[in-house]
PDB file of C-alpha atoms in Angstrom:
ATOM      1  CA  MET A   1      21.362 -24.744   1.551  1.00 43.00           C
ATOM      2  CA  ALA A   2      22.421 -25.439   4.717  1.00 42.00           C
ATOM      3  CA  GLY A   3      25.266 -27.756   5.411  1.00 44.00           C
ATOM      4  CA  HIS A   4      26.738 -26.126   2.130  1.00 58.00           C
ATOM      5  CA  SER A   5      28.947 -23.289   3.242  1.00 62.00           C
ATOM      6  CA  LYS A   6      29.749 -20.648   0.427  1.00 67.00           C
ATOM      7  CA  TRP A   7      32.935 -19.059   2.548  1.00 60.00           C
ATOM      8  CA  LYS A   8      35.433 -21.290   0.753  1.00 63.00           C
ATOM      9  CA  ASN A   9      34.408 -20.956  -2.247  1.00 65.00           C
ATOM     10  CA  ILE A  10      34.119 -17.387  -2.049  1.00 61.00           C
ATOM     11  CA  GLN A  11      37.726 -17.081  -0.338  1.00 60.00           C
ATOM     12  CA  ARG A  12      39.153 -19.072  -3.109  1.00 64.00           C
ATOM     13  CA  ARG A  13      37.841 -17.172  -5.547  1.00 59.00           C
ATOM     14  CA  LYS A  14      38.790 -13.582  -3.843  1.00 59.00           C
ATOM     15  CA  ASN A  15      42.239 -15.183  -4.127  1.00 58.00           C
ATOM     16  CA  ALA A  16      42.233 -15.821  -7.122  1.00 57.00           C
ATOM     17  CA  GLN A  17      40.916 -12.771  -8.076  1.00 55.00           C
ATOM     18  CA  ASP A  18      43.888 -10.856  -6.064  1.00 56.00           C
ATOM     19  CA  ALA A  19      46.547 -13.088  -8.741  1.00 55.00           C
ATOM     20  CA  LYS A  20      45.197 -11.312 -11.523  1.00 62.00           C
ATOM     21  CA  ARG A  21      43.155  -8.288 -10.105  1.00 65.00           C
ATOM     22  CA  GLY A  22      44.185  -6.362 -13.647  1.00 69.00           C
ATOM     23  CA  LYS A  23      41.742  -8.861 -15.377  1.00 80.00           C
ATOM     24  CA  VAL A  24      39.056  -8.298 -12.536  1.00 83.00           C
ATOM     25  CA  PHE A  25      38.659  -4.132 -12.387  1.00 88.00           C
ATOM     26  CA  MET A  26      38.729  -4.920 -16.324  1.00 87.00           C
ATOM     27  CA  LYS A  27      35.458  -6.982 -15.568  1.00 90.00           C
ATOM     28  CA  LEU A  28      33.828  -4.673 -13.407  1.00 90.00           C
ATOM     29  CA  ALA A  29      34.686  -1.538 -15.826  1.00 90.00           C
ATOM     30  CA  LYS A  30      32.438  -3.466 -18.289  1.00 91.00           C
ATOM     31  CA  GLU A  31      29.772  -4.467 -16.010  1.00 91.00           C
ATOM     32  CA  ILE A  32      29.402  -0.745 -14.992  1.00 93.00           C
ATOM     33  CA  PHE A  33      29.874   0.861 -18.563  1.00 91.00           C
ATOM     34  CA  VAL A  34      26.959  -1.474 -19.277  1.00 90.00           C
ATOM     35  CA  ALA A  35      24.519  -0.663 -16.981  1.00 91.00           C
ATOM     36  CA  ALA A  36      25.313   2.949 -16.780  1.00 91.00           C
ATOM     37  CA  LYS A  37      24.600   2.596 -21.011  1.00 87.00           C
ATOM     38  CA  GLN A  38      21.083   1.099 -20.268  1.00 88.00           C
ATOM     39  CA  GLY A  39      20.059   2.860 -17.374  1.00 90.00           C
ATOM     40  CA  GLY A  40      22.069   6.403 -17.108  1.00 91.00           C
ATOM     41  CA  GLY A  41      25.179   7.489 -14.697  1.00 91.00           C
ATOM     42  CA  ASP A  42      23.279   8.010 -11.462  1.00 92.00           C
ATOM     43  CA  PRO A  43      23.471   5.253  -9.618  1.00 92.00           C
ATOM     44  CA  GLU A  44      20.512   6.577  -7.351  1.00 91.00           C
ATOM     45  CA  THR A  45      18.070   6.121 -10.216  1.00 93.00           C
ATOM     46  CA  ASN A  46      19.686   3.317 -11.528  1.00 93.00           C
ATOM     47  CA  PRO A  47      19.965  -0.082  -9.500  1.00 90.00           C
ATOM     48  CA  SER A  48      21.629  -1.686 -11.898  1.00 91.00           C
ATOM     49  CA  LEU A  49      24.855   0.739 -11.649  1.00 93.00           C
ATOM     50  CA  ARG A  50      24.448   1.223  -8.152  1.00 91.00           C
ATOM     51  CA  LEU A  51      25.577  -2.965  -7.798  1.00 90.00           C
ATOM     52  CA  ALA A  52      28.211  -2.704  -9.246  1.00 91.00           C
ATOM     53  CA  ILE A  53      29.652  -0.089  -8.213  1.00 93.00           C
ATOM     54  CA  ASP A  54      28.777  -1.947  -4.899  1.00 89.00           C
ATOM     55  CA  LYS A  55      30.685  -5.216  -6.322  1.00 87.00           C
ATOM     56  CA  ALA A  56      33.158  -3.086  -7.187  1.00 89.00           C
ATOM     57  CA  LYS A  57      34.095  -1.442  -3.966  1.00 88.00           C
ATOM     58  CA  SER A  58      33.522  -4.805  -2.423  1.00 82.00           C
ATOM     59  CA  SER A  59      36.768  -5.798  -5.020  1.00 82.00           C
ATOM     60  CA  ASN A  60      38.602  -2.927  -4.003  1.00 85.00           C
ATOM     61  CA  MET A  61      38.374  -1.490  -7.681  1.00 89.00           C
ATOM     62  CA  PRO A  62      39.267   2.257  -7.161  1.00 90.00           C
ATOM     63  CA  ASN A  63      37.040   5.381  -7.206  1.00 92.00           C
ATOM     64  CA  ASP A  64      38.692   6.540 -10.767  1.00 90.00           C
ATOM     65  CA  ASN A  65      38.114   3.410 -12.640  1.00 90.00           C
ATOM     66  CA  ILE A  66      34.674   3.290 -11.728  1.00 92.00           C
ATOM     67  CA  ASP A  67      33.968   7.055 -12.200  1.00 91.00           C
ATOM     68  CA  ARG A  68      36.388   6.482 -16.168  1.00 87.00           C
ATOM     69  CA  ALA A  69      33.713   3.244 -17.357  1.00 88.00           C
ATOM     70  CA  ILE A  70      30.713   5.746 -16.161  1.00 90.00           C
ATOM     71  CA  LYS A  71      32.161   8.430 -17.901  1.00 87.00           C
ATOM     72  CA  LYS A  72      32.469   6.279 -21.077  1.00 82.00           C
ATOM     73  CA  ALA A  73      29.285   4.823 -20.664  1.00 83.00           C
ATOM     74  CA  THR A  74      27.123   8.609 -20.663  1.00 79.00           C
ATOM     75  CA  GLY A  75      30.000  10.466 -22.744  1.00 73.00           C
ATOM     76  CA  ASP A  76      29.636  11.283 -26.877  1.00 47.00           C
ATOM     77  CA  LEU A  77      32.131   8.395 -27.554  1.00 49.00           C
ATOM     78  CA  ASP A  78      31.104   5.601 -29.582  1.00 56.00           C
ATOM     79  CA  GLY A  79      31.805   2.696 -27.363  1.00 63.00           C
ATOM     80  CA  VAL A  80      31.432  -1.115 -28.401  1.00 70.00           C
ATOM     81  CA  GLN A  81      28.440  -2.777 -27.767  1.00 79.00           C
ATOM     82  CA  TYR A  82      27.884  -4.929 -24.989  1.00 84.00           C
ATOM     83  CA  GLU A  83      25.369  -8.300 -24.680  1.00 86.00           C
ATOM     84  CA  ASN A  84      24.395 -10.098 -21.727  1.00 89.00           C
ATOM     85  CA  VAL A  85      24.589 -13.569 -22.763  1.00 94.00           C
ATOM     86  CA  THR A  86      24.148 -17.404 -20.626  1.00 96.00           C
ATOM     87  CA  TYR A  87      25.391 -20.435 -21.529  1.00 97.00           C
ATOM     88  CA  GLU A  88      24.339 -23.457 -19.280  1.00 97.00           C
ATOM     89  CA  GLY A  89      25.890 -26.757 -18.779  1.00 97.00           C
ATOM     90  CA  TYR A  90      27.182 -29.693 -17.260  1.00 97.00           C
ATOM     91  CA  GLY A  91      30.512 -29.844 -15.717  1.00 96.00           C
ATOM     92  CA  PRO A  92      32.865 -33.250 -14.753  1.00 95.00           C
ATOM     93  CA  GLY A  93      30.330 -36.035 -12.486  1.00 94.00           C
ATOM     94  CA  GLY A  94      27.514 -34.160 -13.576  1.00 96.00           C
ATOM     95  CA  ALA A  95      27.624 -31.055 -11.673  1.00 96.00           C
ATOM     96  CA  ALA A  96      25.387 -27.915 -13.084  1.00 97.00           C
ATOM     97  CA  ILE A  97      27.252 -24.597 -14.471  1.00 97.00           C
ATOM     98  CA  MET A  98      25.538 -21.456 -15.734  1.00 97.00           C
ATOM     99  CA  VAL A  99      28.304 -19.164 -17.483  1.00 97.00           C
ATOM    100  CA  GLN A 100      26.911 -15.215 -17.438  1.00 94.00           C
ATOM    101  CA  LEU A 101      28.813 -12.945 -20.113  1.00 93.00           C
ATOM    102  CA  LEU A 102      29.289  -9.757 -21.118  1.00 90.00           C
ATOM    103  CA  THR A 103      30.427  -9.782 -24.975  1.00 90.00           C
ATOM    104  CA  ASP A 104      30.689  -7.962 -28.256  1.00 88.00           C
ATOM    105  CA  ASN A 105      30.987 -11.195 -30.025  1.00 92.00           C
ATOM    106  CA  LYS A 106      28.044 -13.958 -29.461  1.00 94.00           C
ATOM    107  CA  ASN A 107      29.763 -16.065 -31.551  1.00 95.00           C
ATOM    108  CA  ARG A 108      33.289 -15.802 -30.322  1.00 95.00           C
ATOM    109  CA  ALA A 109      31.692 -16.427 -26.803  1.00 95.00           C
ATOM    110  CA  ALA A 110      29.907 -19.463 -27.328  1.00 96.00           C
ATOM    111  CA  ALA A 111      32.691 -21.181 -29.215  1.00 97.00           C
ATOM    112  CA  ASP A 112      35.029 -20.526 -26.015  1.00 97.00           C
ATOM    113  CA  VAL A 113      33.019 -21.614 -23.418  1.00 97.00           C
ATOM    114  CA  ARG A 114      31.907 -24.835 -25.665  1.00 97.00           C
ATOM    115  CA  HIS A 115      35.677 -25.207 -25.866  1.00 97.00           C
ATOM    116  CA  ALA A 116      36.214 -24.862 -22.238  1.00 97.00           C
ATOM    117  CA  PHE A 117      33.352 -27.211 -21.398  1.00 97.00           C
ATOM    118  CA  SER A 118      34.724 -30.160 -23.799  1.00 96.00           C
ATOM    119  CA  LYS A 119      38.393 -29.663 -22.527  1.00 96.00           C
ATOM    120  CA  ASN A 120      37.646 -30.265 -18.888  1.00 95.00           C
ATOM    121  CA  LYS A 121      34.968 -33.341 -19.138  1.00 94.00           C
ATOM    122  CA  GLY A 122      31.299 -30.908 -19.299  1.00 96.00           C
ATOM    123  CA  ASN A 123      28.887 -30.429 -21.910  1.00 96.00           C
ATOM    124  CA  MET A 124      27.476 -27.187 -22.917  1.00 96.00           C
ATOM    125  CA  GLY A 125      23.463 -27.843 -23.066  1.00 95.00           C
ATOM    126  CA  GLU A 126      20.518 -25.760 -24.006  1.00 94.00           C
ATOM    127  CA  ASN A 127      19.182 -22.530 -22.453  1.00 92.00           C
ATOM    128  CA  GLY A 128      17.252 -23.486 -19.034  1.00 95.00           C
ATOM    129  CA  CYS A 129      18.824 -27.237 -18.762  1.00 96.00           C
ATOM    130  CA  VAL A 130      20.232 -26.265 -15.631  1.00 97.00           C
ATOM    131  CA  SER A 131      19.218 -22.667 -14.681  1.00 96.00           C
ATOM    132  CA  PHE A 132      15.731 -24.143 -13.094  1.00 96.00           C
ATOM    133  CA  LEU A 133      18.238 -25.580  -9.927  1.00 96.00           C
ATOM    134  CA  PHE A 134      19.326 -22.166  -8.542  1.00 96.00           C
ATOM    135  CA  ASN A 135      17.466 -19.350  -6.914  1.00 95.00           C
ATOM    136  CA  ARG A 136      18.444 -15.451  -7.182  1.00 95.00           C
ATOM    137  CA  LYS A 137      19.775 -14.403  -3.633  1.00 94.00           C
ATOM    138  CA  GLY A 138      21.188 -12.025  -2.245  1.00 93.00           C
ATOM    139  CA  LEU A 139      24.014 -13.233  -0.126  1.00 93.00           C
ATOM    140  CA  PHE A 140      26.545 -11.390   2.366  1.00 92.00           C
ATOM    141  CA  ILE A 141      29.171 -13.171   4.003  1.00 90.00           C
ATOM    142  CA  LEU A 142      30.625 -11.791   7.332  1.00 89.00           C
ATOM    143  CA  ASP A 143      34.382 -13.068   8.099  1.00 86.00           C
ATOM    144  CA  ARG A 144      34.284 -14.332  12.150  1.00 83.00           C
ATOM    145  CA  SER A 145      37.355 -13.394  13.016  1.00 80.00           C
ATOM    146  CA  GLU A 146      36.856  -9.802  11.790  1.00 77.00           C
ATOM    147  CA  ASN A 147      33.120  -9.628  13.515  1.00 71.00           C
ATOM    148  CA  GLU A 148      33.551 -10.689  16.957  1.00 75.00           C
ATOM    149  CA  LEU A 149      29.196 -11.402  17.524  1.00 78.00           C
ATOM    150  CA  ASP A 150      27.199 -13.416  19.221  1.00 82.00           C
ATOM    151  CA  GLY A 151      25.714 -15.928  16.785  1.00 83.00           C
ATOM    152  CA  GLU A 152      22.086 -15.046  18.614  1.00 87.00           C
ATOM    153  CA  GLU A 153      22.543 -11.515  19.104  1.00 88.00           C
ATOM    154  CA  LEU A 154      23.657 -11.630  15.333  1.00 90.00           C
ATOM    155  CA  MET A 155      20.996 -13.351  14.347  1.00 92.00           C
ATOM    156  CA  LEU A 156      17.596 -10.649  16.000  1.00 92.00           C
ATOM    157  CA  GLN A 157      20.208  -8.104  13.745  1.00 91.00           C
ATOM    158  CA  VAL A 158      19.757  -9.457  10.577  1.00 92.00           C
ATOM    159  CA  ILE A 159      15.665 -10.982  11.402  1.00 93.00           C
ATOM    160  CA  GLU A 160      15.194  -6.742  12.194  1.00 93.00           C
ATOM    161  CA  ALA A 161      16.909  -5.798   8.741  1.00 93.00           C
ATOM    162  CA  GLY A 162      14.665  -8.049   6.891  1.00 93.00           C
ATOM    163  CA  ALA A 163      17.124 -10.812   5.760  1.00 94.00           C
ATOM    164  CA  GLU A 164      15.515 -14.501   5.044  1.00 93.00           C
ATOM    165  CA  GLU A 165      18.130 -16.801   6.739  1.00 92.00           C
ATOM    166  CA  MET A 166      21.546 -16.952   8.505  1.00 92.00           C
ATOM    167  CA  GLU A 167      23.925 -19.612   8.543  1.00 90.00           C
ATOM    168  CA  THR A 168      26.482 -20.172  11.058  1.00 88.00           C
ATOM    169  CA  THR A 169      30.396 -22.177   9.987  1.00 83.00           C
ATOM    170  CA  GLU A 170      33.520 -22.601  11.527  1.00 82.00           C
ATOM    171  CA  GLU A 171      34.630 -19.126   9.691  1.00 83.00           C
ATOM    172  CA  ALA A 172      31.751 -17.383   8.651  1.00 87.00           C
ATOM    173  CA  TYR A 173      28.261 -15.577   9.125  1.00 90.00           C
ATOM    174  CA  GLU A 174      25.991 -16.531   5.532  1.00 91.00           C
ATOM    175  CA  ILE A 175      23.262 -13.968   5.246  1.00 94.00           C
ATOM    176  CA  TYR A 176      20.492 -14.921   2.859  1.00 95.00           C
ATOM    177  CA  THR A 177      18.431 -11.845   1.038  1.00 95.00           C
ATOM    178  CA  ASP A 178      15.908 -11.274  -1.232  1.00 95.00           C
ATOM    179  CA  PRO A 179      17.280  -9.901  -4.149  1.00 93.00           C
ATOM    180  CA  GLN A 180      15.149  -6.927  -3.731  1.00 93.00           C
ATOM    181  CA  ASP A 181      16.152  -6.278  -0.062  1.00 94.00           C
ATOM    182  CA  PHE A 182      18.854  -6.554  -0.782  1.00 93.00           C
ATOM    183  CA  ARG A 183      20.175  -3.049  -0.359  1.00 90.00           C
ATOM    184  CA  TYR A 184      17.868  -2.350   2.499  1.00 93.00           C
ATOM    185  CA  VAL A 185      19.742  -4.742   4.316  1.00 94.00           C
ATOM    186  CA  LYS A 186      23.282  -3.864   3.470  1.00 92.00           C
ATOM    187  CA  GLN A 187      22.289  -0.642   4.527  1.00 91.00           C
ATOM    188  CA  GLN A 188      20.713  -1.752   8.037  1.00 93.00           C
ATOM    189  CA  LEU A 189      24.007  -4.221   8.591  1.00 92.00           C
ATOM    190  CA  GLU A 190      26.357  -1.143   7.996  1.00 91.00           C
ATOM    191  CA  ALA A 191      24.764   1.028  10.138  1.00 92.00           C
ATOM    192  CA  LYS A 192      25.276  -1.521  13.083  1.00 89.00           C
ATOM    193  CA  GLY A 193      29.176  -1.733  12.157  1.00 88.00           C
ATOM    194  CA  LEU A 194      29.266  -5.031   9.995  1.00 88.00           C
ATOM    195  CA  THR A 195      32.035  -5.440   7.652  1.00 85.00           C
ATOM    196  CA  PHE A 196      31.344  -8.234   4.865  1.00 88.00           C
ATOM    197  CA  SER A 197      34.270 -10.211   3.230  1.00 84.00           C
ATOM    198  CA  SER A 198      31.119 -10.172   0.549  1.00 84.00           C
ATOM    199  CA  ALA A 199      28.153  -9.316  -0.772  1.00 87.00           C
ATOM    200  CA  GLU A 200      26.572  -9.447  -3.695  1.00 88.00           C
ATOM    201  CA  ILE A 201      23.532 -10.911  -5.487  1.00 90.00           C
ATOM    202  CA  THR A 202      24.047 -14.523  -6.666  1.00 91.00           C
ATOM    203  CA  MET A 203      22.614 -17.784  -8.167  1.00 93.00           C
ATOM    204  CA  ILE A 204      22.431 -20.392  -5.080  1.00 93.00           C
ATOM    205  CA  PRO A 205      21.823 -23.948  -5.780  1.00 93.00           C
ATOM    206  CA  GLU A 206      19.064 -25.565  -4.660  1.00 92.00           C
ATOM    207  CA  THR A 207      20.972 -29.285  -4.265  1.00 91.00           C
ATOM    208  CA  TYR A 208      25.142 -29.808  -4.863  1.00 92.00           C
ATOM    209  CA  THR A 209      26.476 -32.163  -6.294  1.00 93.00           C
ATOM    210  CA  PRO A 210      29.916 -33.578  -4.548  1.00 91.00           C
ATOM    211  CA  LEU A 211      32.628 -34.157  -6.198  1.00 91.00           C
ATOM    212  CA  GLU A 212      35.801 -36.142  -5.650  1.00 83.00           C
ATOM    213  CA  ASP A 213      39.383 -36.655  -6.740  1.00 84.00           C
ATOM    214  CA  ASN A 214      39.552 -36.401 -10.599  1.00 90.00           C
ATOM    215  CA  ASP A 215      36.150 -35.063 -11.318  1.00 93.00           C
ATOM    216  CA  GLY A 216      36.960 -32.606  -8.323  1.00 91.00           C
ATOM    217  CA  ILE A 217      39.950 -31.361 -10.592  1.00 92.00           C
ATOM    218  CA  ASP A 218      38.462 -30.966 -13.701  1.00 94.00           C
ATOM    219  CA  MET A 219      35.659 -29.249 -11.965  1.00 93.00           C
ATOM    220  CA  VAL A 220      38.329 -26.312 -10.612  1.00 91.00           C
ATOM    221  CA  LYS A 221      40.512 -26.443 -14.214  1.00 93.00           C
ATOM    222  CA  LEU A 222      36.684 -26.212 -15.856  1.00 95.00           C
ATOM    223  CA  ILE A 223      36.003 -23.078 -13.510  1.00 93.00           C
ATOM    224  CA  ASP A 224      39.223 -21.591 -13.405  1.00 90.00           C
ATOM    225  CA  GLN A 225      39.205 -21.443 -17.504  1.00 94.00           C
ATOM    226  CA  LEU A 226      35.865 -19.734 -17.815  1.00 94.00           C
ATOM    227  CA  GLU A 227      37.083 -17.209 -15.343  1.00 90.00           C
ATOM    228  CA  ASP A 228      40.050 -16.569 -17.302  1.00 90.00           C
ATOM    229  CA  ASN A 229      37.794 -16.233 -20.222  1.00 92.00           C
ATOM    230  CA  ASP A 230      37.535 -11.535 -20.354  1.00 89.00           C
ATOM    231  CA  ASP A 231      34.010 -12.282 -21.822  1.00 92.00           C
ATOM    232  CA  VAL A 232      32.835 -14.316 -18.453  1.00 93.00           C
ATOM    233  CA  GLN A 233      30.994 -12.149 -15.795  1.00 91.00           C
ATOM    234  CA  GLU A 234      30.157 -14.858 -13.423  1.00 91.00           C
ATOM    235  CA  VAL A 235      30.337 -18.913 -13.267  1.00 93.00           C
ATOM    236  CA  TYR A 236      27.589 -20.524 -10.977  1.00 94.00           C
ATOM    237  CA  HIS A 237      28.100 -24.022 -10.294  1.00 94.00           C
ATOM    238  CA  ASN A 238      26.581 -26.380  -7.726  1.00 93.00           C
ATOM    239  CA  ALA A 239      29.558 -28.877  -7.466  1.00 92.00           C
ATOM    240  CA  GLU A 240      30.633 -29.403  -3.728  1.00 89.00           C
ATOM    241  CA  ILE A 241      34.184 -30.026  -3.692  1.00 84.00           C
ATOM    242  CA  ASN A 242      36.310 -30.797  -0.796  1.00 77.00           C
ATOM    243  CA  ASP A 243      39.528 -29.684   0.421  1.00 72.00           C
ATOM    244  CA  GLU A 244      41.541 -32.683  -0.780  1.00 73.00           C
ATOM    245  CA  VAL A 245      40.723 -31.781  -4.001  1.00 69.00           C
ATOM    246  CA  TYR A 246      42.365 -28.789  -3.681  1.00 67.00           C
ATOM    247  CA  GLU A 247      45.029 -30.292  -2.153  1.00 67.00           C
ATOM    248  CA  GLN A 248      46.104 -31.555  -5.588  1.00 71.00           C
ATOM    249  CA  LEU A 249      46.141 -28.718  -7.885  1.00 63.00           C
TER     250      LEU A 249
END
């Protein structure tokens, strides 16, 4: 993981989400709905719901929206049935991509994802073709401009909280943890007054594929088209895209 900052990718994603917040809230509500439907509406006894709520709150989703999604899932009304689906493939330049969806129509979802890959010089592959390249981790991003901390002091706090690793870039501190320890580490760091720009359980690539020029541009277009799909919840990839590519868009 060393040397590959997640900060810029997350920052860019959040900026894009701000521009289409209504769509983001809809996806978050769907995730909360499914978690509550499967494990009950009490976040204290439903870890999946608790994570979904934390994720929604980190995106500034209003509490009313969160409560409405839970009530809809646990009420008597017949609702739509969603399935968790993951598709894998290769993007421009051979970058690995995993797409996680919640959908009520697997045929439609598969067709939409396949179309996005083919339109942007990628190829959809078989299940398992790239998932072995990723590890599931908890990730906390601390903006250095919002957390005036000494790096060595923070490292001690991170170790004490039970996290696995911390990386330092010019813009941010990136803290990694085992998914099972995510909530405990989050509580420990928040108790020390730290604020996160991002806190999520995500898929971290073991290796990265550098992309430049046209491959980088096509990769960004592919990610954007996938993330714009209402069924798509997350897009994970191992592309390393330089700043010059974004300046050309």
